[in-house]
Amino acid sequence: MADDLMLGVRRGLPDEVAYLRAANPREGWRAAPTFGQLADFWLNVHAQLRREGGAVEALTAGLIDGSIARETFAPRFVAALNQHLGHLDMHHGIEDQSYFPKFRALDVRMAAAFDLLEADHAAVHRMLEETVSSARGLLTALAAGDAPREAEAFAARSGQLIALLDRHLADEEEIVVPAMLVHGERALA
Ligand SMILES: [Fe+2]
Ligand SMILES: [Fe+2]
């Protein structure tokens, strides 16, 4: 894969990778006659992942600006982070193991897109592990007292994860939704 298409570098997908996008633009997806339950479910899962990431960011920002007390932060943070990262890990696992091979089988031209999306998953997973490690550092420091540096470090790491994830989710949608509209969802069951 070209370096400029790596997650963290690219600003979107080129037309030759998202080759069904121009004929199936995002604005028309939900009104398309072939828009079905799987596409709806997929977009809803992505929206939920974005909301869960936003909840973790809001909690961390609250700790940093003092609007969330240190004493109440840890259990809320652990619950929100576990929900987000567990959901993300499970979603990517299902995509890698179940759905991506089925999309690849639809058309040989899908290969470039799914090579790229699988490489994205590996990059997101590496950042997820760094985020977990940073969260552990924050919780350990908080248990010992105030942790302003650790909170800032976690916010930076989590921000990187969310930026990677936002790019990945948007680009993946531009591959999978047009493919479902064109090929039908029964091919993916
Ligand atoms: Fe994905
Ligand atoms: Fe996804």
Coordinates of C-alpha atoms and ligand atoms in Angstrom, one line a residue:
M1 CA 0.0 0.0 0.0
A2 CA 1.3 3.5 -0.9
D3 CA 2.6 5.5 2.1
D4 CA 0.2 8.3 1.4
L5 CA -2.8 6.0 1.9
M6 CA -1.8 4.9 5.4
L7 CA -4.1 5.7 8.3
G8 CA -2.8 8.9 10.0
V9 CA -1.5 10.2 6.7
R10 CA -4.4 10.1 4.2
R11 CA -7.2 12.6 4.2
G12 CA -9.7 10.4 2.4
L13 CA -9.8 7.6 -0.2
P14 CA -8.9 8.1 -3.9
D15 CA -11.6 7.4 -6.4
E16 CA -9.8 4.3 -7.7
V17 CA -10.0 2.7 -4.3
A18 CA -13.6 3.9 -3.5
Y19 CA -14.6 3.1 -7.0
L20 CA -18.4 2.9 -6.3
R21 CA -18.5 6.2 -4.3
A22 CA -19.0 8.7 -7.2
A23 CA -22.1 6.8 -8.4
N24 CA -23.4 6.3 -4.8
P25 CA -22.7 9.5 -2.8
R26 CA -23.3 9.6 0.9
E27 CA -26.2 12.1 0.7
G28 CA -28.3 9.5 -1.2
W29 CA -27.6 6.3 0.8
R30 CA -30.6 6.2 3.0
A31 CA -33.1 7.1 0.3
A32 CA -31.7 4.4 -2.1
P33 CA -34.2 1.6 -2.8
T34 CA -31.5 -1.0 -2.0
F35 CA -30.5 0.6 1.4
G36 CA -31.2 -2.2 3.8
Q37 CA -30.9 -3.3 7.4
L38 CA -27.2 -4.3 7.3
A39 CA -26.2 -0.9 6.0
D40 CA -28.4 0.8 8.6
F41 CA -26.9 -1.3 11.4
W42 CA -23.3 -0.7 10.2
L43 CA -23.8 3.1 10.2
N44 CA -25.5 3.0 13.6
V45 CA -22.6 1.0 15.1
H46 CA -20.1 3.6 13.7
A47 CA -22.2 6.4 15.2
Q48 CA -22.2 4.6 18.5
L49 CA -18.4 4.2 18.4
R50 CA -18.0 7.9 17.7
R51 CA -20.4 8.8 20.7
E52 CA -18.5 6.4 23.0
G53 CA -15.2 7.9 22.1
G54 CA -16.7 11.4 22.7
A55 CA -17.9 10.3 26.1
V56 CA -14.3 9.3 27.1
E57 CA -12.9 12.5 25.8
A58 CA -15.6 14.6 27.7
L59 CA -14.8 12.8 31.0
T60 CA -11.1 13.4 30.6
A61 CA -11.7 17.0 29.8
G62 CA -13.8 17.3 32.9
L63 CA -11.0 15.9 35.0
I64 CA -8.5 18.3 33.5
D65 CA -10.8 21.4 33.9
G66 CA -11.9 20.4 37.4
S67 CA -15.6 20.0 36.6
I68 CA -15.4 16.3 37.5
A69 CA -14.0 15.5 40.9
R70 CA -11.0 13.2 41.1
E71 CA -12.9 11.0 43.6
T72 CA -15.7 10.2 41.2
F73 CA -13.7 10.2 38.0
A74 CA -12.1 6.7 38.1
P75 CA -15.1 4.4 38.0
R76 CA -16.9 6.5 35.3
F77 CA -13.7 6.6 33.2
V78 CA -13.1 2.9 33.5
A79 CA -16.7 2.1 32.5
A80 CA -16.7 4.5 29.6
L81 CA -13.3 3.4 28.3
N82 CA -14.1 -0.3 28.6
Q83 CA -17.3 0.1 26.8
H84 CA -15.7 2.1 23.9
L85 CA -12.6 0.0 23.5
G86 CA -14.4 -3.3 24.0
H87 CA -17.0 -2.4 21.4
L88 CA -14.4 -1.2 19.0
D89 CA -12.3 -4.3 19.3
M90 CA -15.4 -6.6 18.9
H91 CA -16.6 -4.6 15.8
H92 CA -13.2 -4.9 14.1
G93 CA -13.0 -8.5 14.9
I94 CA -16.3 -9.3 13.3
E95 CA -15.4 -7.2 10.2
D96 CA -12.0 -8.9 9.8
Q97 CA -13.3 -12.4 10.3
S98 CA -16.7 -12.3 8.8
Y99 CA -17.6 -9.4 6.6
F100 CA -14.4 -8.3 4.9
P101 CA -13.8 -11.7 3.2
K102 CA -17.4 -11.6 1.9
F103 CA -16.9 -8.1 0.5
R104 CA -13.7 -9.2 -1.2
A105 CA -15.6 -12.0 -2.9
L106 CA -18.1 -9.6 -4.5
D107 CA -15.6 -8.2 -7.0
V108 CA -11.8 -8.4 -7.5
R109 CA -11.6 -4.6 -7.5
M110 CA -12.6 -4.7 -3.8
A111 CA -9.1 -6.1 -2.8
A112 CA -7.3 -2.7 -2.7
A113 CA -9.9 -1.2 -0.4
F114 CA -10.0 -4.2 2.0
D115 CA -6.2 -4.4 2.1
L116 CA -6.3 -0.8 3.2
L117 CA -9.1 -1.2 5.8
E118 CA -7.4 -4.3 7.3
A119 CA -4.1 -2.2 7.6
D120 CA -6.3 0.5 9.3
H121 CA -7.5 -2.1 11.8
A122 CA -3.9 -3.0 12.7
A123 CA -3.0 0.7 13.1
V124 CA -6.1 1.4 15.3
H125 CA -5.3 -1.7 17.4
R126 CA -1.8 -0.5 18.1
M127 CA -3.1 2.9 19.1
L128 CA -5.8 1.2 21.2
E129 CA -3.1 -0.7 23.2
E130 CA -1.2 2.6 23.7
T131 CA -4.4 4.2 24.9
V132 CA -5.0 1.4 27.4
S133 CA -1.4 1.7 28.7
S134 CA -1.8 5.5 29.1
A135 CA -5.1 5.0 30.9
R136 CA -3.4 2.6 33.4
G137 CA -0.8 5.3 34.0
L138 CA -3.5 7.8 34.7
L139 CA -5.4 5.6 37.1
T140 CA -2.2 4.6 39.0
A141 CA -1.2 8.3 39.3
L142 CA -4.7 9.3 40.4
A143 CA -4.7 6.6 43.1
A144 CA -1.6 8.2 44.5
G145 CA -2.9 11.8 44.3
D146 CA -3.2 14.5 41.7
A147 CA -2.3 13.5 38.1
P148 CA -2.3 16.6 35.8
R149 CA 0.5 15.4 33.6
E150 CA -0.9 11.9 33.2
A151 CA -4.4 13.3 32.4
E152 CA -2.9 15.5 29.7
A153 CA -0.9 12.5 28.3
F154 CA -4.0 10.4 28.2
A155 CA -6.0 13.1 26.5
A156 CA -3.4 13.4 23.8
R157 CA -3.2 9.6 23.3
S158 CA -6.9 9.2 23.2
G159 CA -7.2 12.2 20.8
Q160 CA -4.9 10.4 18.4
L161 CA -6.9 7.2 18.6
I162 CA -10.1 9.1 18.0
A163 CA -8.6 10.9 15.0
L164 CA -7.5 7.6 13.5
L165 CA -10.8 6.0 14.2
D166 CA -12.8 8.9 12.7
R167 CA -10.9 8.7 9.4
H168 CA -11.2 4.9 9.3
L169 CA -15.0 4.9 10.0
A170 CA -15.7 7.5 7.4
D171 CA -13.6 5.8 4.7
E172 CA -14.9 2.3 5.5
E173 CA -18.5 3.6 5.1
E174 CA -17.6 4.9 1.6
I175 CA -16.5 1.4 0.7
V176 CA -19.1 -0.8 2.4
V177 CA -22.3 1.1 1.9
P178 CA -22.0 1.7 -1.8
A179 CA -21.0 -2.0 -2.2
M180 CA -24.2 -3.0 -0.3
L181 CA -26.3 -0.7 -2.4
V182 CA -24.8 -2.1 -5.7
H183 CA -24.5 -5.8 -4.8
G184 CA -27.3 -6.2 -2.4
E185 CA -27.1 -7.4 1.3
R186 CA -28.0 -11.0 0.6
A187 CA -24.5 -11.6 -0.8
L188 CA -23.1 -10.7 2.6
A189 CA -25.4 -12.9 4.8
Ligands
FE1 FE -13.4 -1.2 10.5
FE2 FE -16.6 -0.6 10.9

